[in-house]
């Protein structure tokens, strides 16, 4: 049983089963102890709910049962299953494991996360087991390659419409779900958050010394997925524009990357590889200006980059692509925005920040804050009066 703490706004202890893929956002849920799908279940357990999860690995990883502990004894038990070399047998093994665990646990609610497959399967499993299903959309899953396979998109949209509840990472994504998917049941916007024990203001000089970066240089950079579909090329090209005018400007980057990404090869570029999560706030804190890249795409328009909150929690000046949720987050700070995929616009935004450094004064939520919101929403779904359309979940047409 999870810890005995209970938030005052939560009326009862729930049994919650989480369905998630093991690798997302360039990290591994279990190996890296990373992100939304790890932190929120742990915080729910800390509130006193019983939480278990099944993570489906599309790569070869150690299978079995893993206990992820939090302070004061709170724990989430994860069951890891590999897809394996033979997809059909791996899917069968996953379905059998999920069905068995659902029968044994008899959850009050299934939280189906990660991608369109988990949304579809979660809705189906909940219907069979006569329990509630909440689908989590931490990105626009329609932009994922798997959703573009024949027949997947209509099944995914049907699952979202039929779910007892939906959690969306951004208001723009929630508007898309209501308008395009014709969803009219319970829905809440659940943005990404930060770990306050990691992301806080630090001494810049100490962080540079820790990472082996030049102490007296002007350093711009980022940490996270260095992918073309995130618009990372604009940062590299923008740096080249600025570096030609300023011999003391350096670039520091870290994170998983695609092979075709061309990282500038010069002494003033510091590629730190893939950092452990504990080292990411040191990199952000070492920067004069941190950059949040994105493209005006089906992915970028509905995303909420977690690194934006992490940078702000570290009290570091930032510039971000003027796309999706960043337009709302930085509405009072237009000087911090740049035109997506425009290296010249990015370079100008960085120059503005270097000349008059502005730290965005925005409250950054913790995962504990988000978990309390999520727990209240789960209570509404499980025990509250159903809103119009919620009953459609009982008639999921399979």
Short mmCIF file of C-alpha atoms in Angstrom, two decimals:
data_model
loop_
_atom_site.label_atom_id
_atom_site.label_comp_id
_atom_site.label_asym_id
_atom_site.label_seq_id
_atom_site.Cartn_x
_atom_site.Cartn_y
_atom_site.Cartn_z
CA UNK A 1 0.00 0.00 0.00
CA UNK A 2 1.25 3.50 -0.76
CA UNK A 3 2.12 6.09 1.87
CA UNK A 4 -0.50 7.24 4.35
CA UNK A 5 -0.45 10.90 3.38
CA UNK A 6 -3.63 12.19 1.82
CA UNK A 7 -4.40 15.54 0.28
CA UNK A 8 -7.34 17.32 1.84
CA UNK A 9 -9.03 17.70 -1.55
CA UNK A 10 -9.03 13.97 -2.21
CA UNK A 11 -12.06 12.17 -0.84
CA UNK A 12 -10.97 8.55 -1.12
CA UNK A 13 -8.09 6.28 -1.96
CA UNK A 14 -8.20 5.08 -5.56
CA UNK A 15 -6.64 2.06 -7.21
CA UNK A 16 -5.01 3.35 -10.40
CA UNK A 17 -3.44 1.32 -13.20
CA UNK A 18 -1.11 3.25 -15.52
CA UNK A 19 -0.47 2.07 -19.09
CA UNK A 20 2.62 3.65 -20.64
CA UNK A 21 5.41 3.00 -23.07
CA UNK A 22 8.81 2.69 -21.46
CA UNK A 23 10.76 5.02 -23.80
CA UNK A 24 9.49 8.54 -24.45
CA UNK A 25 11.00 11.99 -24.98
CA UNK A 26 14.38 10.35 -25.60
CA UNK A 27 14.46 8.81 -22.11
CA UNK A 28 13.62 5.53 -20.40
CA UNK A 29 10.89 5.66 -17.74
CA UNK A 30 12.59 3.10 -15.48
CA UNK A 31 16.28 3.44 -16.27
CA UNK A 32 16.27 7.25 -16.26
CA UNK A 33 13.45 7.69 -13.70
CA UNK A 34 12.19 10.43 -15.95
CA UNK A 35 9.32 12.73 -16.64
CA UNK A 36 5.56 13.03 -16.56
CA UNK A 37 4.78 9.32 -16.68
CA UNK A 38 7.14 8.56 -13.80
CA UNK A 39 6.60 11.60 -11.58
CA UNK A 40 2.80 11.84 -11.62
CA UNK A 41 2.18 8.19 -10.62
CA UNK A 42 4.71 8.59 -7.78
CA UNK A 43 3.04 11.75 -6.56
CA UNK A 44 -0.36 10.03 -6.70
CA UNK A 45 1.07 7.26 -4.55
CA UNK A 46 2.38 9.87 -2.14
CA UNK A 47 -1.19 11.17 -1.80
CA UNK A 48 -2.23 7.73 -0.61
CA UNK A 49 -3.55 6.12 -3.78
CA UNK A 50 -2.52 2.63 -4.77
CA UNK A 51 -0.74 2.91 -8.12
CA UNK A 52 0.68 0.22 -10.38
CA UNK A 53 1.85 0.45 -13.96
CA UNK A 54 2.67 -1.58 -17.04
CA UNK A 55 5.36 -0.14 -19.29
CA UNK A 56 5.67 -1.52 -22.79
CA UNK A 57 9.22 -1.31 -24.13
CA UNK A 58 9.69 -1.04 -27.88
CA UNK A 59 13.38 -1.81 -27.27
CA UNK A 60 15.10 -4.74 -25.56
CA UNK A 61 15.20 -4.02 -21.83
CA UNK A 62 15.16 -6.11 -18.68
CA UNK A 63 11.64 -7.39 -18.14
CA UNK A 64 9.97 -8.05 -14.82
CA UNK A 65 8.60 -6.19 -11.81
CA UNK A 66 10.27 -2.99 -10.60
CA UNK A 67 9.39 -1.02 -7.46
CA UNK A 68 9.94 2.71 -7.84
CA UNK A 69 10.11 4.22 -4.35
CA UNK A 70 9.53 7.78 -3.26
CA UNK A 71 10.17 9.35 0.10
CA UNK A 72 8.15 8.24 3.12
CA UNK A 73 7.59 4.81 1.63
CA UNK A 74 5.37 5.72 -1.33
CA UNK A 75 5.86 3.27 -4.17
CA UNK A 76 4.71 2.52 -7.70
CA UNK A 77 5.12 -1.06 -8.90
CA UNK A 78 5.94 -1.23 -12.62
CA UNK A 79 5.63 -4.34 -14.77
CA UNK A 80 7.91 -4.09 -17.81
CA UNK A 81 7.20 -6.06 -20.99
CA UNK A 82 9.24 -5.97 -24.22
CA UNK A 83 7.75 -5.88 -27.70
CA UNK A 84 10.63 -8.13 -28.76
CA UNK A 85 11.77 -9.21 -32.18
CA UNK A 86 8.44 -10.77 -33.07
CA UNK A 87 5.86 -8.04 -32.69
CA UNK A 88 2.81 -10.31 -32.61
CA UNK A 89 4.09 -12.46 -29.75
CA UNK A 90 5.23 -9.36 -27.85
CA UNK A 91 1.80 -7.76 -28.20
CA UNK A 92 0.10 -10.94 -27.05
CA UNK A 93 2.38 -11.11 -24.00
CA UNK A 94 1.61 -7.49 -23.18
CA UNK A 95 -2.15 -7.93 -23.53
CA UNK A 96 -2.08 -11.05 -21.34
CA UNK A 97 -0.01 -9.31 -18.66
CA UNK A 98 -2.22 -6.21 -18.66
CA UNK A 99 -5.41 -8.27 -18.51
CA UNK A 100 -4.07 -10.40 -15.66
CA UNK A 101 -2.95 -7.40 -13.62
CA UNK A 102 -6.28 -5.65 -14.19
CA UNK A 103 -8.22 -8.69 -12.96
CA UNK A 104 -6.00 -8.98 -9.86
CA UNK A 105 -5.89 -5.30 -9.02
CA UNK A 106 -9.48 -4.40 -9.99
CA UNK A 107 -8.51 -0.75 -10.51
CA UNK A 108 -10.99 2.09 -10.09
CA UNK A 109 -9.42 3.70 -13.11
CA UNK A 110 -6.98 3.04 -15.96
CA UNK A 111 -4.79 5.99 -16.99
CA UNK A 112 -3.77 5.25 -20.60
CA UNK A 113 -0.73 7.29 -21.63
CA UNK A 114 2.07 7.59 -24.18
CA UNK A 115 0.64 7.13 -27.68
CA UNK A 116 -2.37 6.17 -29.78
CA UNK A 117 -1.84 2.44 -29.16
CA UNK A 118 -2.11 2.87 -25.40
CA UNK A 119 -5.20 5.06 -25.75
CA UNK A 120 -6.93 2.46 -27.94
CA UNK A 121 -5.94 -0.48 -25.76
CA UNK A 122 -6.70 1.33 -22.51
CA UNK A 123 -10.25 2.14 -23.62
CA UNK A 124 -10.77 -1.45 -24.72
CA UNK A 125 -9.34 -2.92 -21.51
CA UNK A 126 -11.47 -0.66 -19.34
CA UNK A 127 -14.61 -1.67 -21.21
CA UNK A 128 -13.85 -5.36 -20.80
CA UNK A 129 -13.06 -4.98 -17.09
CA UNK A 130 -15.94 -2.58 -16.47
CA UNK A 131 -13.81 0.18 -15.02
CA UNK A 132 -13.09 3.79 -15.92
CA UNK A 133 -10.52 4.94 -18.47
CA UNK A 134 -8.77 8.31 -18.65
CA UNK A 135 -6.61 8.94 -21.73
CA UNK A 136 -3.55 11.17 -21.29
CA UNK A 137 -2.39 13.23 -24.27
CA UNK A 138 1.05 14.60 -23.38
CA UNK A 139 1.56 15.47 -27.05
CA UNK A 140 -0.50 15.56 -30.22
CA UNK A 141 -0.41 11.83 -30.93
CA UNK A 142 -1.74 12.42 -34.45
CA UNK A 143 1.75 13.75 -35.29
CA UNK A 144 3.36 10.43 -34.25
CA UNK A 145 4.30 8.03 -37.05
CA UNK A 146 2.43 5.11 -35.46
CA UNK A 147 -0.86 7.02 -35.62
CA UNK A 148 -0.40 7.43 -39.36
CA UNK A 149 -0.62 3.67 -39.96
CA UNK A 150 -3.79 2.68 -41.84
CA UNK A 151 -6.83 2.51 -39.56
CA UNK A 152 -5.09 3.78 -36.40
CA UNK A 153 -6.22 7.42 -36.47
CA UNK A 154 -9.99 6.73 -36.47
CA UNK A 155 -9.60 4.13 -33.70
CA UNK A 156 -7.53 6.60 -31.68
CA UNK A 157 -10.07 9.41 -32.07
CA UNK A 158 -12.85 7.01 -31.14
CA UNK A 159 -10.96 5.99 -28.00
CA UNK A 160 -10.50 9.63 -26.97
CA UNK A 161 -14.19 10.38 -27.53
CA UNK A 162 -15.27 7.30 -25.62
CA UNK A 163 -12.92 7.64 -22.63
CA UNK A 164 -14.43 8.56 -19.27
CA UNK A 165 -11.91 11.38 -19.02
CA UNK A 166 -9.07 13.02 -20.95
CA UNK A 167 -5.98 14.86 -19.67
CA UNK A 168 -4.23 17.19 -22.15
CA UNK A 169 -0.80 18.77 -21.84
CA UNK A 170 -1.91 22.15 -23.24
CA UNK A 171 -4.99 24.28 -23.74
CA UNK A 172 -4.44 24.25 -27.50
CA UNK A 173 -4.44 20.47 -27.53
CA UNK A 174 -7.60 20.43 -25.42
CA UNK A 175 -9.28 22.75 -27.92
CA UNK A 176 -8.25 20.40 -30.74
CA UNK A 177 -9.73 17.41 -28.92
CA UNK A 178 -13.02 19.20 -28.30
CA UNK A 179 -13.27 20.70 -31.79
CA UNK A 180 -11.83 18.01 -34.05
CA UNK A 181 -12.51 14.85 -32.04
CA UNK A 182 -15.98 16.04 -30.92
CA UNK A 183 -15.18 15.18 -27.32
CA UNK A 184 -17.76 16.52 -24.84
CA UNK A 185 -16.99 14.50 -21.70
CA UNK A 186 -14.74 15.34 -18.71
CA UNK A 187 -11.44 16.90 -19.78
CA UNK A 188 -8.70 18.83 -18.00
CA UNK A 189 -5.49 20.58 -19.02
CA UNK A 190 -2.59 19.00 -17.11
CA UNK A 191 0.63 20.77 -18.05
CA UNK A 192 4.10 19.40 -17.51
CA UNK A 193 5.87 20.43 -14.30
CA UNK A 194 9.26 20.34 -12.58
CA UNK A 195 11.06 18.65 -9.74
CA UNK A 196 11.84 21.51 -7.32
CA UNK A 197 14.53 19.41 -5.65
CA UNK A 198 16.50 19.54 -8.94
CA UNK A 199 15.46 22.67 -10.80
CA UNK A 200 16.22 25.79 -8.78
CA UNK A 201 18.54 28.80 -9.00
CA UNK A 202 22.23 27.83 -8.83
CA UNK A 203 25.54 29.64 -9.01
CA UNK A 204 26.48 30.00 -12.67
CA UNK A 205 30.25 29.91 -12.16
CA UNK A 206 30.06 26.76 -10.05
CA UNK A 207 27.89 25.05 -12.68
CA UNK A 208 30.34 25.95 -15.45
CA UNK A 209 33.25 24.57 -13.46
CA UNK A 210 31.27 21.42 -12.74
CA UNK A 211 30.64 20.82 -16.46
CA UNK A 212 34.05 21.96 -17.71
CA UNK A 213 32.68 25.03 -19.50
CA UNK A 214 34.62 28.31 -19.86
CA UNK A 215 33.87 30.48 -16.84
CA UNK A 216 34.23 33.90 -18.50
CA UNK A 217 32.51 33.18 -21.84
CA UNK A 218 29.02 34.11 -22.96
CA UNK A 219 27.27 30.77 -23.35
CA UNK A 220 23.95 29.95 -25.04
CA UNK A 221 22.50 26.49 -25.43
CA UNK A 222 19.89 23.90 -24.63
CA UNK A 223 19.31 20.40 -23.30
CA UNK A 224 16.83 17.89 -24.65
CA UNK A 225 15.98 16.17 -27.90
CA UNK A 226 18.28 17.51 -30.64
CA UNK A 227 15.90 16.56 -33.44
CA UNK A 228 15.10 18.17 -36.77
CA UNK A 229 11.37 18.02 -36.02
CA UNK A 230 12.02 20.21 -32.96
CA UNK A 231 13.71 22.89 -35.08
CA UNK A 232 17.17 22.41 -33.58
CA UNK A 233 18.90 23.44 -36.84
CA UNK A 234 17.78 27.03 -36.18
CA UNK A 235 19.88 27.07 -33.00
CA UNK A 236 23.00 25.82 -34.79
CA UNK A 237 22.59 28.30 -37.64
CA UNK A 238 21.71 31.12 -35.27
CA UNK A 239 24.85 30.42 -33.28
CA UNK A 240 26.95 30.63 -36.45
CA UNK A 241 25.45 34.06 -37.17
CA UNK A 242 26.28 35.31 -33.67
CA UNK A 243 29.67 33.60 -33.40
CA UNK A 244 30.87 35.45 -36.52
CA UNK A 245 30.31 38.73 -34.65
CA UNK A 246 31.39 37.74 -31.11
CA UNK A 247 34.57 35.77 -30.40
CA UNK A 248 33.50 35.19 -26.80
CA UNK A 249 30.19 33.48 -27.61
CA UNK A 250 29.99 29.71 -26.98
CA UNK A 251 27.31 27.06 -27.54
CA UNK A 252 26.63 24.24 -25.05
CA UNK A 253 24.22 21.41 -25.86
CA UNK A 254 23.21 18.05 -24.45
CA UNK A 255 20.68 15.37 -25.26
CA UNK A 256 19.79 12.53 -27.63
CA UNK A 257 20.23 13.41 -31.28
CA UNK A 258 19.55 12.14 -34.78
CA UNK A 259 22.48 11.03 -36.90
CA UNK A 260 21.67 13.46 -39.69
CA UNK A 261 21.81 16.47 -37.37
CA UNK A 262 24.84 18.62 -38.22
CA UNK A 263 26.33 20.03 -35.03
CA UNK A 264 28.87 22.81 -35.73
CA UNK A 265 32.41 21.50 -35.33
CA UNK A 266 34.39 24.28 -33.72
CA UNK A 267 36.22 24.82 -30.41
CA UNK A 268 33.47 27.08 -29.07
CA UNK A 269 30.83 24.36 -29.34
CA UNK A 270 30.56 22.13 -26.25
CA UNK A 271 28.65 18.90 -26.86
CA UNK A 272 28.05 17.30 -23.47
CA UNK A 273 26.36 14.19 -24.90
CA UNK A 274 23.44 12.74 -22.99
CA UNK A 275 23.39 14.04 -19.43
CA UNK A 276 21.79 12.35 -16.45
CA UNK A 277 18.67 14.19 -15.33
CA UNK A 278 20.51 15.37 -12.23
CA UNK A 279 23.03 17.21 -14.43
CA UNK A 280 20.51 19.01 -16.68
CA UNK A 281 19.80 21.85 -14.20
CA UNK A 282 23.55 22.45 -13.94
CA UNK A 283 23.70 22.97 -17.71
CA UNK A 284 20.73 25.32 -17.74
CA UNK A 285 22.20 27.26 -14.84
CA UNK A 286 25.56 27.55 -16.64
CA UNK A 287 23.97 29.39 -19.58
CA UNK A 288 23.60 33.10 -20.19
CA UNK A 289 20.62 32.33 -22.42
CA UNK A 290 18.77 29.02 -22.77
CA UNK A 291 16.90 28.22 -25.97
CA UNK A 292 13.66 26.28 -26.47
CA UNK A 293 13.47 25.27 -30.12
CA UNK A 294 10.35 24.10 -31.92
CA UNK A 295 8.69 24.09 -35.32
CA UNK A 296 5.28 25.36 -36.35
CA UNK A 297 4.07 21.81 -37.00
CA UNK A 298 1.35 19.38 -35.97
CA UNK A 299 3.65 18.48 -33.07
CA UNK A 300 4.87 21.94 -32.08
CA UNK A 301 1.50 23.72 -32.19
CA UNK A 302 0.04 21.53 -29.43
CA UNK A 303 3.06 20.71 -27.28
CA UNK A 304 4.17 22.17 -23.97
CA UNK A 305 7.98 21.81 -23.79
CA UNK A 306 8.84 20.67 -20.28
CA UNK A 307 12.26 22.26 -20.56
CA UNK A 308 10.64 25.72 -20.60
CA UNK A 309 9.43 25.29 -17.03
CA UNK A 310 12.75 23.70 -16.04
CA UNK A 311 14.68 26.71 -17.39
CA UNK A 312 12.34 29.17 -15.68
CA UNK A 313 12.65 27.29 -12.38
CA UNK A 314 16.44 27.71 -12.64
CA UNK A 315 15.91 31.49 -13.09
CA UNK A 316 17.79 31.56 -16.39
CA UNK A 317 16.96 33.97 -19.27
CA UNK A 318 15.42 32.12 -22.20
CA UNK A 319 14.22 32.54 -25.74
CA UNK A 320 11.64 30.24 -27.27
CA UNK A 321 10.04 29.59 -30.64
CA UNK A 322 6.77 31.51 -30.94
CA UNK A 323 4.62 28.45 -31.42
CA UNK A 324 1.95 26.66 -29.42
CA UNK A 325 1.86 27.17 -25.66
CA UNK A 326 4.95 29.36 -25.63
CA UNK A 327 2.91 32.20 -27.10
CA UNK A 328 0.65 32.12 -24.04
CA UNK A 329 3.38 31.46 -21.49
CA UNK A 330 5.51 34.36 -22.76
CA UNK A 331 2.71 36.71 -23.80
CA UNK A 332 4.07 39.42 -21.47
CA UNK A 333 7.62 38.86 -22.73
CA UNK A 334 7.52 39.19 -26.56
CA UNK A 335 11.25 39.96 -26.60
CA UNK A 336 11.84 36.32 -25.56
CA UNK A 337 10.10 34.88 -28.63
CA UNK A 338 11.53 34.17 -32.08
CA UNK A 339 10.00 33.12 -35.38
CA UNK A 340 10.11 29.29 -35.61
CA UNK A 341 12.80 27.85 -37.91
CA UNK A 342 14.23 31.32 -38.55
CA UNK A 343 17.92 31.44 -37.49
CA UNK A 344 18.13 35.21 -38.01
CA UNK A 345 15.09 35.81 -35.78
CA UNK A 346 16.56 33.46 -33.16
CA UNK A 347 19.91 35.25 -33.27
CA UNK A 348 18.16 38.60 -32.77
CA UNK A 349 16.21 37.26 -29.78
CA UNK A 350 19.42 35.94 -28.21
CA UNK A 351 21.11 39.31 -28.77
CA UNK A 352 18.21 41.04 -27.00
CA UNK A 353 18.55 38.74 -24.01
CA UNK A 354 22.34 39.12 -23.84
CA UNK A 355 22.00 42.91 -23.95
CA UNK A 356 19.23 43.14 -21.33
CA UNK A 357 18.81 39.82 -19.60
CA UNK A 358 15.22 39.14 -18.65
CA UNK A 359 14.25 36.32 -16.32
CA UNK A 360 10.62 35.44 -16.97
CA UNK A 361 8.60 35.76 -13.78
CA UNK A 362 6.18 32.85 -14.12
CA UNK A 363 5.14 30.43 -11.41
CA UNK A 364 6.43 26.96 -12.26
CA UNK A 365 4.25 24.11 -10.94
CA UNK A 366 5.77 21.07 -9.28
CA UNK A 367 4.76 17.51 -10.07
CA UNK A 368 3.09 17.44 -6.65
CA UNK A 369 0.89 20.38 -7.70
CA UNK A 370 -0.06 18.60 -10.93
CA UNK A 371 -0.73 15.33 -9.10
CA UNK A 372 -3.22 17.01 -6.78
CA UNK A 373 -5.03 18.39 -9.81
CA UNK A 374 -4.95 14.96 -11.44
CA UNK A 375 -6.23 13.23 -8.29
CA UNK A 376 -9.16 15.63 -8.11
CA UNK A 377 -9.96 14.95 -11.76
CA UNK A 378 -9.80 11.19 -11.20
CA UNK A 379 -12.22 11.62 -8.29
CA UNK A 380 -14.61 13.46 -10.60
CA UNK A 381 -14.38 10.70 -13.20
CA UNK A 382 -14.79 7.82 -10.73
CA UNK A 383 -17.27 9.26 -8.25
CA UNK A 384 -18.60 12.52 -9.69
CA UNK A 385 -21.69 13.13 -11.75
CA UNK A 386 -20.89 12.29 -15.38
CA UNK A 387 -20.84 15.22 -17.77
CA UNK A 388 -22.67 15.03 -21.13
CA UNK A 389 -20.99 12.51 -23.36
CA UNK A 390 -19.19 10.58 -20.63
CA UNK A 391 -21.74 7.78 -20.83
CA UNK A 392 -20.57 7.15 -24.39
CA UNK A 393 -17.63 5.24 -22.94
CA UNK A 394 -19.97 2.44 -21.94
CA UNK A 395 -20.96 2.08 -25.56
CA UNK A 396 -17.49 1.89 -27.05
CA UNK A 397 -18.28 0.22 -30.39
CA UNK A 398 -16.01 -2.84 -30.32
#
